[in-house]
């Protein structure tokens, strides 16, 4: 009977150990996979916790053509060079990163004659100033001087004017007319005659430290209300032990990460990584970059003789190669600004003494006083692993931490003492 009980207990112990080993393997595999989950951490976080968005305004006609004569005189342009200069500046007047095809007409032109000119400097001198296209500015329902609110800013759309980029003002108010209100002046009579594109402005709404965002078109004779809603997303501290390739985001201090690429002197953000990718694209194909679009860097600037190369490698439409491919990840602490537009036609043709110079109104404000906050964390941490392993040990073997201590005490003290006493007794006998 005793032998049968030993056999039964042995089989039960073998089954228990088998279940323990199998379940422990599943727990270890689950911990090793490190799956993520994203939950709502706060559904009504105060909007005052973040800065008011950076509002960037760009005229679709980038240059004030009335300053062309001044440029001719300052740079000693000869009469024979004037047509080529006007053709180049007309291309710059509607140039953006994805529109290098504006240089197609310069393919067979004598560009070497103007290669000594710094067109970035010329374009900056001809760009619109704040007092020329902005008026009647108001911030938080208080009238302000537009030039004290806006400052010049480079963008992949050319030279623009940016609000709240450095100051990072905050605004707890919400609703129409509680944020930034400004009237935009078109001045179509001072536009390049060779640029036949539609008139208006391009608007970017981005968070501070982001270089560019999704362009919003503001057309003439309209009042545009832009309601902004914020969504904040962050990864908690338990996820930061994993490499950026696993969590698919990058922290500011992870400069050794394979995904860490950003503009010189700029914080790592998804958009900044994409802008740096644009520069590397230009360097790869034309060995230069358009410094008009980016902050100052050590890259060589494109000259007049490089314009045909830029036209030949226009991003997004290049067919011979893979084109522009950017492996960029979000910052692990990122803010998404959702914009909602409402446009109303002002109908200036129904008003006396109205002209295109009167422009349009732009109103940017927070839609509500709170924002949604998402948190991404690990589904299974080392604490969960420890708890699960303790539970399966209790289920299969009926042991706990106290039982383990008792077993160690019995195996390391009781058993050796028993054998030592037995040996001493045998020697006495």
XYZ file of N, CA and C in Angstrom, residues 137-304:
504
model
N -4.833 93.299 -35.638
C -4.562 92.097 -34.852
C -5.168 92.225 -33.456
N -5.630 91.100 -32.938
C -6.204 91.047 -31.599
C -5.812 89.720 -30.954
N -5.342 89.796 -29.708
C -4.977 88.582 -28.961
C -5.705 88.610 -27.619
N -6.503 87.567 -27.379
C -7.321 87.464 -26.167
C -8.214 88.695 -25.995
N -8.867 89.058 -27.113
C -9.833 90.161 -27.200
C -9.199 91.536 -26.985
N -7.862 91.622 -26.963
C -7.181 92.902 -26.788
C -6.444 93.260 -28.068
N -6.652 94.472 -28.577
C -5.987 94.912 -29.802
C -4.479 94.991 -29.571
N -3.710 94.455 -30.532
C -2.249 94.436 -30.422
C -1.624 94.859 -31.745
N -0.378 95.301 -31.672
C 0.405 95.605 -32.871
C 0.810 94.290 -33.534
N 0.465 94.130 -34.795
C 0.719 92.858 -35.485
C 2.210 92.520 -35.498
N 3.062 93.523 -35.676
C 4.495 93.250 -35.768
C 5.095 92.877 -34.425
N 4.389 93.116 -33.314
C 4.852 92.646 -32.009
C 4.411 91.216 -31.738
N 3.468 90.731 -32.512
C 2.981 89.356 -32.354
C 3.631 88.386 -33.332
N 3.903 88.858 -34.547
C 4.413 87.980 -35.601
C 5.879 88.300 -35.875
N 6.634 87.244 -36.238
C 8.032 87.398 -36.616
C 8.309 86.544 -37.853
N 9.290 86.922 -38.683
C 9.591 86.137 -39.893
C 10.009 84.715 -39.539
N 9.670 83.802 -40.418
C 9.907 82.373 -40.161
C 10.107 81.644 -41.470
N 11.154 80.824 -41.552
C 11.347 79.958 -42.721
C 10.412 78.756 -42.636
N 10.031 78.267 -43.798
C 9.089 77.157 -43.891
C 9.296 76.503 -45.253
N 8.953 75.216 -45.420
C 9.022 74.619 -46.758
C 8.097 75.277 -47.773
N 7.449 76.369 -47.387
C 6.665 77.183 -48.310
C 7.357 78.505 -48.620
N 8.532 78.735 -48.034
C 9.237 79.989 -48.229
C 9.242 80.803 -46.949
N 9.443 82.116 -47.082
C 9.434 83.012 -45.925
C 7.999 83.330 -45.538
N 7.690 83.120 -44.248
C 6.341 83.348 -43.747
C 6.421 84.160 -42.462
N 5.276 84.339 -41.802
C 5.187 85.065 -40.541
C 4.563 84.146 -39.503
N 5.206 84.045 -38.325
C 4.776 83.094 -37.296
C 4.379 83.825 -36.019
N 3.324 83.336 -35.389
C 2.829 83.860 -34.115
C 3.048 82.830 -33.013
N 3.588 83.271 -31.869
C 3.685 82.468 -30.643
C 4.706 81.342 -30.744
N 5.691 81.482 -31.606
C 6.680 80.408 -31.728
C 7.664 80.403 -30.565
N 8.136 81.560 -30.162
C 9.102 81.658 -29.070
C 8.434 81.979 -27.739
N 7.413 82.810 -27.760
C 6.788 83.249 -26.507
C 6.001 82.117 -25.842
N 5.375 81.264 -26.640
C 4.564 80.148 -26.137
C 3.528 80.642 -25.116
N 2.751 81.622 -25.547
C 1.686 82.142 -24.691
C 0.621 81.075 -24.471
N -0.047 81.157 -23.337
C -1.134 80.228 -23.014
C -2.461 80.982 -22.984
N -3.517 80.222 -23.174
C -4.838 80.834 -23.228
C -5.855 79.865 -22.640
N -6.428 80.248 -21.514
C -7.419 79.387 -20.867
C -8.814 79.586 -21.431
N -9.028 80.690 -22.176
C -10.349 80.965 -22.734
C -10.592 80.099 -23.974
N -11.860 79.923 -24.291
C -12.231 79.140 -25.463
C -13.443 79.776 -26.114
N -13.608 79.457 -27.390
C -14.722 80.025 -28.135
C -14.246 81.082 -29.109
N -15.113 81.469 -30.012
C -14.775 82.392 -31.081
C -14.361 83.753 -30.522
N -13.340 84.333 -31.161
C -12.797 85.657 -30.819
C -12.028 85.688 -29.498
N -11.736 84.545 -28.888
C -10.988 84.525 -27.625
C -9.505 84.266 -27.828
N -9.097 83.938 -29.053
C -7.696 83.649 -29.324
C -7.055 84.728 -30.166
N -6.617 84.350 -31.376
C -5.940 85.267 -32.294
C -6.905 85.680 -33.407
N -7.042 86.974 -33.597
C -7.864 87.524 -34.672
C -7.002 88.488 -35.475
N -6.960 88.311 -36.802
C -6.113 89.152 -37.647
C -6.763 89.297 -39.013
N -6.574 90.467 -39.607
C -7.051 90.698 -40.973
C -5.867 90.592 -41.930
N -6.022 89.795 -42.987
C -4.969 89.547 -43.968
C -5.207 90.412 -45.193
N -4.180 91.144 -45.618
C -4.273 92.021 -46.779
C -3.644 91.344 -47.977
N -4.354 91.323 -49.094
C -3.914 90.566 -50.262
C -2.942 91.354 -51.132
N -3.225 92.605 -51.433
C -2.372 93.454 -52.280
C -2.041 92.765 -53.606
N -3.060 92.372 -54.323
C -2.842 91.634 -55.573
C -2.130 92.468 -56.627
N -2.186 93.803 -56.521
C -1.514 94.642 -57.515
C 0.005 94.584 -57.364
N 0.505 94.033 -56.253
C 1.937 93.921 -56.030
C 2.434 92.480 -56.187
N 1.624 91.641 -56.826
C 2.010 90.254 -57.055
C 2.780 90.127 -58.368
N 3.528 89.024 -58.478
C 4.285 88.768 -59.707
C 3.316 88.572 -60.868
N 3.481 89.296 -61.963
C 2.546 89.161 -63.095
C 2.625 87.788 -63.762
N 3.754 87.103 -63.621
C 3.880 85.796 -64.259
C 3.317 84.647 -63.450
N 2.893 84.897 -62.230
C 2.316 83.857 -61.376
C 0.800 83.909 -61.514
N 0.240 82.910 -62.178
C -1.195 82.878 -62.450
C -1.968 81.990 -61.481
N -1.313 81.542 -60.391
C -2.000 80.714 -59.406
C -3.082 81.517 -58.693
N -4.008 80.828 -58.065
C -5.078 81.489 -57.326
C -4.497 82.283 -56.151
N -5.139 83.395 -55.836
C -4.678 84.271 -54.771
C -5.196 83.782 -53.424
N -4.448 84.118 -52.382
C -4.870 83.750 -51.039
C -3.683 83.544 -50.124
N -3.928 82.838 -49.021
C -2.896 82.587 -48.025
C -2.878 81.100 -47.670
N -1.709 80.659 -47.155
C -1.549 79.308 -46.637
C -1.318 79.416 -45.138
N -2.051 78.617 -44.381
C -2.013 78.657 -42.931
C -1.477 77.335 -42.390
N -0.575 77.424 -41.388
C -0.087 76.252 -40.654
C -0.412 76.433 -39.177
N -1.060 75.437 -38.573
C -1.341 75.433 -37.138
C -0.521 74.289 -36.532
N 0.522 74.616 -35.788
C 1.419 73.599 -35.241
C 1.694 73.913 -33.774
N 2.220 72.916 -33.067
C 2.659 73.144 -31.697
C 4.066 73.729 -31.703
N 4.485 74.412 -30.638
C 5.841 74.947 -30.578
C 6.872 73.835 -30.770
N 7.988 74.191 -31.426
C 9.110 73.295 -31.737
C 8.830 72.369 -32.918
N 7.684 72.500 -33.568
C 7.400 71.744 -34.794
C 7.662 72.654 -35.986
N 8.400 72.140 -36.986
C 8.851 73.009 -38.070
C 7.744 73.346 -39.057
N 6.925 72.378 -39.421
C 5.839 72.656 -40.363
C 4.703 71.680 -40.103
N 3.539 72.009 -40.653
C 2.374 71.157 -40.460
C 1.566 71.036 -41.733
N 0.343 70.559 -41.576
C -0.534 70.372 -42.722
C -1.040 71.727 -43.198
N -0.850 72.089 -44.479
C -1.244 73.431 -44.947
C -2.761 73.574 -45.069
N -3.244 74.742 -44.646
C -4.659 75.087 -44.737
C -4.778 76.303 -45.639
N -5.611 76.231 -46.657
C -5.744 77.317 -47.615
C -6.809 78.304 -47.159
N -6.449 79.581 -47.201
C -7.381 80.667 -46.876
C -7.583 81.475 -48.160
N -8.774 81.442 -48.695
C -9.049 82.095 -49.977
C -9.520 83.521 -49.741
N -9.500 84.312 -50.812
C -9.866 85.720 -50.727
C -11.356 85.900 -50.437
N -11.689 87.046 -49.864
C -13.075 87.467 -49.589
C -13.788 86.537 -48.620
N -13.069 85.993 -47.662
C -13.710 85.091 -46.703
C -13.304 85.459 -45.282
N -14.129 85.048 -44.352
C -13.775 85.069 -42.929
C -13.614 83.616 -42.515
N -12.416 83.242 -42.099
C -12.101 81.861 -41.763
C -11.962 81.720 -40.259
N -12.814 80.905 -39.654
C -12.729 80.588 -38.232
C -12.105 79.203 -38.081
N -11.019 79.128 -37.328
C -10.294 77.868 -37.124
C -10.425 77.493 -35.652
N -11.232 76.486 -35.363
C -11.393 75.973 -34.002
C -10.386 74.845 -33.787
N -9.606 74.948 -32.731
C -8.518 74.001 -32.471
C -8.873 73.125 -31.275
N -8.738 71.828 -31.448
C -8.917 70.852 -30.378
C -7.606 70.095 -30.191
N -7.170 69.927 -28.952
C -5.880 69.298 -28.661
C -6.075 67.884 -28.134
N -5.179 66.986 -28.567
C -5.129 65.608 -28.079
C -3.672 65.298 -27.733
N -3.407 64.985 -26.467
C -2.045 64.711 -26.005
C -1.869 63.212 -25.812
N -0.707 62.696 -26.229
C -0.424 61.264 -26.151
C 0.992 61.069 -25.642
N 1.156 60.220 -24.640
C 2.495 59.961 -24.111
C 2.656 58.487 -23.741
N 3.914 58.045 -23.716
C 4.280 56.692 -23.300
C 4.803 56.764 -21.862
N 4.329 55.873 -20.982
C 4.753 55.944 -19.585
C 6.173 55.412 -19.412
N 6.703 55.550 -18.183
C 8.119 55.250 -17.936
C 8.454 53.772 -18.108
N 7.482 52.874 -17.973
C 7.777 51.443 -18.115
C 8.093 51.073 -19.560
N 7.610 51.850 -20.511
C 7.866 51.531 -21.925
C 9.217 52.047 -22.403
N 9.829 52.971 -21.663
C 11.054 53.610 -22.138
C 12.271 52.692 -22.044
N 12.146 51.565 -21.357
C 13.257 50.609 -21.313
C 13.392 49.837 -22.626
N 12.354 49.887 -23.457
C 12.394 49.191 -24.746
C 13.023 50.082 -25.807
N 13.625 49.495 -26.847
C 14.189 50.314 -27.935
C 13.087 51.023 -28.713
N 13.446 52.112 -29.364
C 12.468 52.909 -30.103
C 11.801 52.115 -31.219
N 12.506 51.120 -31.767
C 11.922 50.312 -32.839
C 10.772 49.446 -32.337
N 10.760 49.123 -31.030
C 9.675 48.315 -30.475
C 8.467 49.168 -30.138
N 8.681 50.315 -29.504
C 7.541 51.136 -29.102
C 7.105 52.107 -30.199
N 7.897 52.234 -31.280
C 7.564 53.070 -32.431
C 7.415 54.538 -32.049
N 8.309 55.016 -31.212
C 8.389 56.430 -30.886
C 9.785 56.712 -30.362
N 10.171 57.986 -30.333
C 11.522 58.383 -29.956
C 11.435 59.466 -28.887
N 12.296 59.336 -27.866
C 12.428 60.375 -26.849
C 13.521 61.363 -27.255
N 13.483 62.562 -26.658
C 14.438 63.608 -27.026
C 15.882 63.197 -26.761
N 16.114 62.404 -25.716
C 17.476 62.057 -25.318
C 18.020 60.821 -26.047
N 17.217 60.192 -26.877
C 17.665 58.966 -27.559
C 18.399 59.306 -28.861
N 19.484 60.035 -28.741
C 20.221 60.461 -29.923
C 20.965 59.312 -30.593
N 21.145 58.214 -29.888
C 21.810 57.051 -30.479
C 20.841 56.133 -31.221
N 19.565 56.466 -31.184
C 18.580 55.633 -31.868
C 18.727 55.763 -33.388
N 18.465 54.678 -34.083
C 18.551 54.692 -35.540
C 17.488 55.593 -36.163
N 16.446 55.925 -35.422
C 15.363 56.761 -35.941
C 15.513 58.224 -35.550
N 16.557 58.567 -34.808
C 16.703 59.942 -34.339
C 17.358 60.784 -35.430
N 16.531 61.520 -36.170
C 16.998 62.470 -37.186
C 16.153 63.726 -37.041
N 16.812 64.862 -36.898
C 16.075 66.104 -36.735
C 16.873 67.263 -37.308
N 16.227 68.400 -37.469
C 16.889 69.592 -37.974
C 17.928 70.081 -36.969
N 18.961 70.709 -37.472
C 20.035 71.183 -36.612
C 19.495 72.203 -35.615
N 19.773 71.942 -34.327
C 19.347 72.850 -33.272
C 17.887 72.754 -32.907
N 17.167 71.758 -33.447
C 15.733 71.628 -33.194
C 15.440 70.376 -32.375
N 14.381 70.430 -31.607
C 13.917 69.287 -30.834
C 13.450 68.171 -31.764
N 13.586 66.904 -31.304
C 13.095 65.808 -32.139
C 11.569 65.803 -32.131
N 11.002 65.906 -33.327
C 9.576 65.744 -33.547
C 9.411 65.040 -34.890
N 8.264 64.452 -35.100
C 8.013 63.746 -36.353
C 8.208 64.680 -37.546
N 7.643 65.884 -37.486
C 7.729 66.817 -38.606
C 9.160 67.302 -38.820
N 9.913 67.479 -37.725
C 11.306 67.899 -37.856
C 12.149 66.794 -38.484
N 11.838 65.559 -38.159
C 12.522 64.429 -38.799
C 12.205 64.386 -40.287
N 10.956 64.654 -40.647
C 10.592 64.672 -42.061
C 11.288 65.814 -42.804
N 11.428 66.983 -42.138
C 12.136 68.099 -42.767
C 13.607 67.765 -42.975
N 14.228 67.098 -42.000
C 15.617 66.679 -42.169
C 15.741 65.646 -43.279
N 14.732 64.783 -43.403
C 14.706 63.803 -44.491
C 14.620 64.511 -45.841
N 13.873 65.595 -45.911
C 13.797 66.375 -47.153
C 15.171 66.932 -47.529
N 15.891 67.431 -46.529
C 17.223 67.962 -46.818
C 18.162 66.870 -47.311
N 18.105 65.708 -46.684
C 18.976 64.599 -47.133
C 18.593 64.156 -48.542
N 17.315 64.251 -48.882
C 16.871 63.915 -50.234
C 17.509 64.852 -51.254
N 17.500 66.155 -50.957
C 18.102 67.119 -51.870
C 19.609 66.922 -51.974
N 20.242 66.620 -50.848
C 21.690 66.399 -50.875
C 22.048 65.150 -51.677
N 21.202 64.127 -51.578
C 21.497 62.882 -52.278
C 21.461 63.053 -53.793
N 20.521 63.870 -54.279
C 20.357 63.986 -55.721
C 21.038 65.222 -56.316
N 21.097 66.315 -55.569
C 21.627 67.563 -56.132
C 22.820 68.120 -55.360
N 23.206 67.447 -54.282
C 24.377 67.845 -53.494
C 24.234 69.264 -52.936
N 23.016 69.677 -52.656
C 22.767 70.987 -52.048
C 21.372 70.952 -51.440
N 21.058 71.976 -50.666
C 19.737 72.072 -50.060
C 19.225 73.503 -50.161
N 17.918 73.658 -50.192
C 17.308 74.984 -50.235
C 17.223 75.526 -48.808
N 18.224 76.328 -48.422
C 18.232 76.847 -47.060
C 17.081 77.807 -46.800
N 16.377 78.214 -47.844
C 15.188 79.044 -47.678
C 14.108 78.315 -46.879
N 14.105 76.985 -46.926
C 13.050 76.195 -46.313
C 13.361 75.760 -44.884
N 14.619 75.821 -44.449
C 15.031 75.181 -43.207
C 15.871 76.126 -42.350
N 16.052 75.796 -41.067
C 16.918 76.630 -40.226
C 18.369 76.536 -40.675
N 19.217 77.476 -40.267
C 20.625 77.443 -40.685
C 21.299 76.117 -40.331
N 22.109 75.608 -41.266
C 22.782 74.328 -41.073
C 24.127 74.363 -41.784
N 24.842 73.240 -41.703
C 26.149 73.130 -42.351
C 26.059 72.623 -43.786
N 24.854 72.390 -44.281
C 24.692 71.893 -45.641
C 24.947 73.021 -46.644
N 25.467 72.654 -47.801
C 25.706 73.637 -48.859
C 24.370 74.055 -49.481
N 24.269 75.334 -49.822
C 23.030 75.892 -50.369
C 23.012 75.761 -51.890
N 21.820 75.579 -52.424
C 21.665 75.482 -53.873
C 21.861 76.853 -54.514
N 22.520 76.840 -55.675
C 22.717 78.052 -56.458
C 21.895 77.978 -57.737
N 22.020 79.011 -58.555
C 21.190 79.088 -59.758
C 21.409 77.898 -60.680
